[in-house]
mmCIF file of C-alpha atoms in Angstrom:
data_model
loop_
_atom_site.group_PDB
_atom_site.id
_atom_site.type_symbol
_atom_site.label_atom_id
_atom_site.label_comp_id
_atom_site.label_asym_id
_atom_site.label_seq_id
_atom_site.Cartn_x
_atom_site.Cartn_y
_atom_site.Cartn_z
ATOM 1 C CA MET A 1 0.000 0.000 0.000
ATOM 2 C CA SER A 2 1.402 3.348 -0.980
ATOM 3 C CA ARG A 3 1.307 6.312 1.353
ATOM 4 C CA ASN A 4 -0.899 8.915 -0.184
ATOM 5 C CA PRO A 5 -1.415 12.244 1.588
ATOM 6 C CA LYS A 6 -4.583 12.815 -0.449
ATOM 7 C CA LEU A 7 -6.365 10.264 1.730
ATOM 8 C CA LEU A 8 -5.875 12.584 4.692
ATOM 9 C CA ALA A 9 -8.538 14.841 3.141
ATOM 10 C CA LEU A 10 -11.007 12.030 3.978
ATOM 11 C CA ILE A 11 -9.487 10.740 7.211
ATOM 12 C CA GLY A 12 -9.078 14.206 8.796
ATOM 13 C CA PRO A 13 -12.783 15.069 8.976
ATOM 14 C CA LEU A 14 -13.525 11.591 10.334
ATOM 15 C CA LEU A 15 -11.020 12.147 13.156
ATOM 16 C CA MET A 16 -12.612 15.512 13.922
ATOM 17 C CA LEU A 17 -16.060 13.882 14.064
ATOM 18 C CA VAL A 18 -14.775 11.192 16.434
ATOM 19 C CA ALA A 19 -13.231 13.907 18.628
ATOM 20 C CA VAL A 20 -16.496 15.839 18.854
ATOM 21 C CA LEU A 21 -18.440 12.675 19.687
ATOM 22 C CA MET A 22 -15.918 11.688 22.378
ATOM 23 C CA GLY A 23 -16.008 15.068 24.092
ATOM 24 C CA TRP A 24 -19.660 15.943 23.527
ATOM 25 C CA SER A 25 -20.990 14.889 26.956
ATOM 26 C CA ASN A 26 -18.318 16.910 28.765
ATOM 27 C CA ILE A 27 -18.838 19.933 26.507
ATOM 28 C CA GLN A 28 -22.599 19.758 27.034
ATOM 29 C CA ALA A 29 -22.155 19.476 30.822
ATOM 30 C CA ARG A 30 -19.852 22.519 30.797
ATOM 31 C CA ILE A 31 -22.497 24.515 28.945
ATOM 32 C CA ASP A 32 -25.380 23.306 31.147
ATOM 33 C CA PHE A 33 -23.542 23.940 34.429
ATOM 34 C CA ALA A 34 -21.639 27.098 33.373
ATOM 35 C CA ASP A 35 -23.604 29.395 35.677
ATOM 36 C CA ALA A 36 -24.701 26.786 38.232
ATOM 37 C CA PRO A 37 -24.096 27.783 41.836
ATOM 38 C CA ARG A 38 -21.656 25.816 43.985
ATOM 39 C CA VAL A 39 -23.411 24.513 47.082
ATOM 40 C CA ARG A 40 -22.528 22.221 49.956
ATOM 41 C CA ALA A 41 -24.370 18.935 49.559
ATOM 42 C CA THR A 42 -24.650 15.761 51.589
ATOM 43 C CA VAL A 43 -24.279 12.374 49.918
ATOM 44 C CA LEU A 44 -27.569 10.566 50.584
ATOM 45 C CA THR A 45 -26.877 7.354 48.661
ATOM 46 C CA ALA A 46 -23.774 5.986 46.991
ATOM 47 C CA ASP A 47 -24.404 2.560 45.460
ATOM 48 C CA TYR A 48 -21.239 1.109 43.927
ATOM 49 C CA ARG A 49 -21.082 -1.995 41.737
ATOM 50 C CA GLU A 50 -18.581 -3.697 44.041
ATOM 51 C CA ALA A 51 -17.309 -2.912 47.514
ATOM 52 C CA ARG A 52 -13.975 -1.436 46.354
ATOM 53 C CA SER A 53 -15.108 -0.235 42.936
ATOM 54 C CA SER A 54 -14.944 3.362 41.773
ATOM 55 C CA THR A 55 -17.841 2.840 39.329
ATOM 56 C CA ALA A 56 -21.158 3.799 40.869
ATOM 57 C CA ARG A 57 -24.650 2.662 39.957
ATOM 58 C CA ASP A 58 -26.373 5.553 41.672
ATOM 59 C CA ILE A 59 -25.327 8.583 43.678
ATOM 60 C CA THR A 60 -27.884 10.941 45.197
ATOM 61 C CA LEU A 61 -27.049 14.246 46.837
ATOM 62 C CA GLY A 62 -29.168 16.235 49.270
ATOM 63 C CA VAL A 63 -29.116 19.974 48.507
ATOM 64 C CA PRO A 64 -31.516 19.896 50.624
ATOM 65 C CA GLU A 65 -33.945 18.020 48.326
ATOM 66 C CA PRO A 66 -32.608 14.742 46.854
ATOM 67 C CA VAL A 67 -30.923 15.262 43.465
ATOM 68 C CA PRO A 68 -29.285 12.518 41.357
ATOM 69 C CA LEU A 69 -25.690 13.013 40.305
ATOM 70 C CA ASP A 70 -25.356 13.306 36.509
ATOM 71 C CA ASP A 71 -22.737 11.445 34.468
ATOM 72 C CA ILE A 72 -22.089 8.659 36.958
ATOM 73 C CA ARG A 73 -19.143 7.241 34.979
ATOM 74 C CA THR A 74 -16.975 10.291 35.763
ATOM 75 C CA ALA A 75 -18.025 10.512 39.406
ATOM 76 C CA PRO A 76 -15.219 10.061 41.906
ATOM 77 C CA GLY A 77 -15.040 6.829 43.837
ATOM 78 C CA GLY A 78 -15.189 6.520 47.590
ATOM 79 C CA LEU A 79 -18.247 8.654 48.262
ATOM 80 C CA VAL A 80 -20.114 7.432 51.335
ATOM 81 C CA PRO A 81 -23.558 8.396 52.618
ATOM 82 C CA GLY A 82 -23.277 11.298 55.030
ATOM 83 C CA ALA A 83 -20.176 12.811 53.399
ATOM 84 C CA THR A 84 -20.289 16.519 52.574
ATOM 85 C CA VAL A 85 -19.217 17.589 49.095
ATOM 86 C CA THR A 86 -19.310 20.733 46.973
ATOM 87 C CA ALA A 87 -21.654 20.344 44.009
ATOM 88 C CA LEU A 88 -22.835 22.345 41.012
ATOM 89 C CA VAL A 89 -26.618 22.259 41.132
ATOM 90 C CA ARG A 90 -29.299 22.902 38.520
ATOM 91 C CA PRO A 91 -32.984 22.099 39.088
ATOM 92 C CA GLY A 92 -33.157 18.305 39.307
ATOM 93 C CA HIS A 93 -29.475 17.771 38.396
ATOM 94 C CA ALA A 94 -26.094 17.937 40.096
ATOM 95 C CA LEU A 95 -22.437 17.516 39.157
ATOM 96 C CA LEU A 96 -19.274 17.567 41.191
ATOM 97 C CA PRO A 97 -16.693 20.137 40.034
ATOM 98 C CA ALA A 98 -14.120 17.337 39.632
ATOM 99 C CA GLN A 99 -16.308 15.824 36.905
ATOM 100 C CA LEU A 100 -15.639 18.863 34.696
ATOM 101 C CA SER A 101 -11.852 18.607 34.754
ATOM 102 C CA TRP A 102 -10.005 19.622 31.597
ATOM 103 C CA SER A 103 -8.131 16.329 31.540
ATOM 104 C CA THR A 104 -11.219 14.588 30.134
ATOM 105 C CA LEU A 105 -10.944 16.751 27.020
ATOM 106 C CA ILE A 106 -7.246 16.147 26.281
ATOM 107 C CA LEU A 107 -7.784 13.179 23.955
ATOM 108 C CA PRO A 108 -10.699 14.741 22.006
ATOM 109 C CA VAL A 109 -8.747 17.997 21.529
ATOM 110 C CA PHE A 110 -5.675 16.055 20.367
ATOM 111 C CA LEU A 111 -7.775 14.041 17.874
ATOM 112 C CA ALA A 112 -9.447 17.211 16.590
ATOM 113 C CA ALA A 113 -6.081 18.900 16.056
ATOM 114 C CA LEU A 114 -4.744 15.790 14.328
ATOM 115 C CA GLY A 115 -7.842 15.687 12.117
ATOM 116 C CA LEU A 116 -7.543 19.364 11.228
ATOM 117 C CA ALA A 117 -3.864 18.982 10.350
ATOM 118 C CA GLY A 118 -4.629 15.884 8.273
ATOM 119 C CA THR A 119 -7.387 17.673 6.414
ATOM 120 C CA VAL A 120 -5.127 20.620 5.592
ATOM 121 C CA ILE A 121 -2.311 18.318 4.415
ATOM 122 C CA GLY A 122 -4.746 16.268 2.313
ATOM 123 C CA VAL A 123 -6.329 19.290 0.666
ATOM 124 C CA CYS A 124 -2.890 20.787 -0.061
ATOM 125 C CA ALA A 125 -1.811 17.468 -1.635
ATOM 126 C CA ILE A 126 -4.921 17.409 -3.841
ATOM 127 C CA ARG A 127 -4.354 21.016 -4.915
ATOM 128 C CA ALA A 128 -0.696 20.345 -5.695
ATOM 129 C CA ASP A 129 -1.459 17.253 -7.803
ATOM 130 C CA PRO A 130 -5.040 17.475 -9.126
ATOM 131 C CA PRO A 131 -6.575 14.427 -10.818
ATOM 132 C CA THR A 132 -5.990 14.148 -14.556
ATOM 133 C CA GLY A 133 -9.616 13.513 -15.378
ATOM 134 C CA PRO A 134 -12.919 13.510 -13.531
ATOM 135 C CA THR A 135 -13.749 9.914 -14.473
ATOM 136 C CA ASP A 136 -10.331 8.345 -13.936
ATOM 137 C CA PRO A 137 -10.372 6.673 -10.463
ATOM 138 C CA GLU A 138 -6.657 5.863 -10.697
ATOM 139 C CA ALA A 139 -5.830 9.566 -10.856
ATOM 140 C CA TRP A 140 -6.680 9.955 -7.157
ATOM 141 C CA PHE A 141 -4.286 7.225 -5.924
#
């Protein structure tokens, strides 16, 4: 297989799409909780899959009414009922500030930058060596 930079014009946008899909839930949470107040909340329930697991099934905070914690997969482990935490609260929803860390966006940002660079390189390669004819499929490879 020959290395053809023209293929990057197709692969680049796909990488950017994958990056957006990977980071979408964190981006959406940042937008939804951008102006949410920080309040002290009490952990009412913290049901983990296993005794020493960091993956929770359900976490409910009292602020003072019971509110489920959104995005359970990024919730920190080790929360116990009765513990006091700082939470970002919207009506009927809550997130812990640690769930919105920038480290969760490192991989999507890297993939997006890689996709953008690939797209630019691919388009430049196509412009530098355009196909000889519109119906000749071999001209592209």
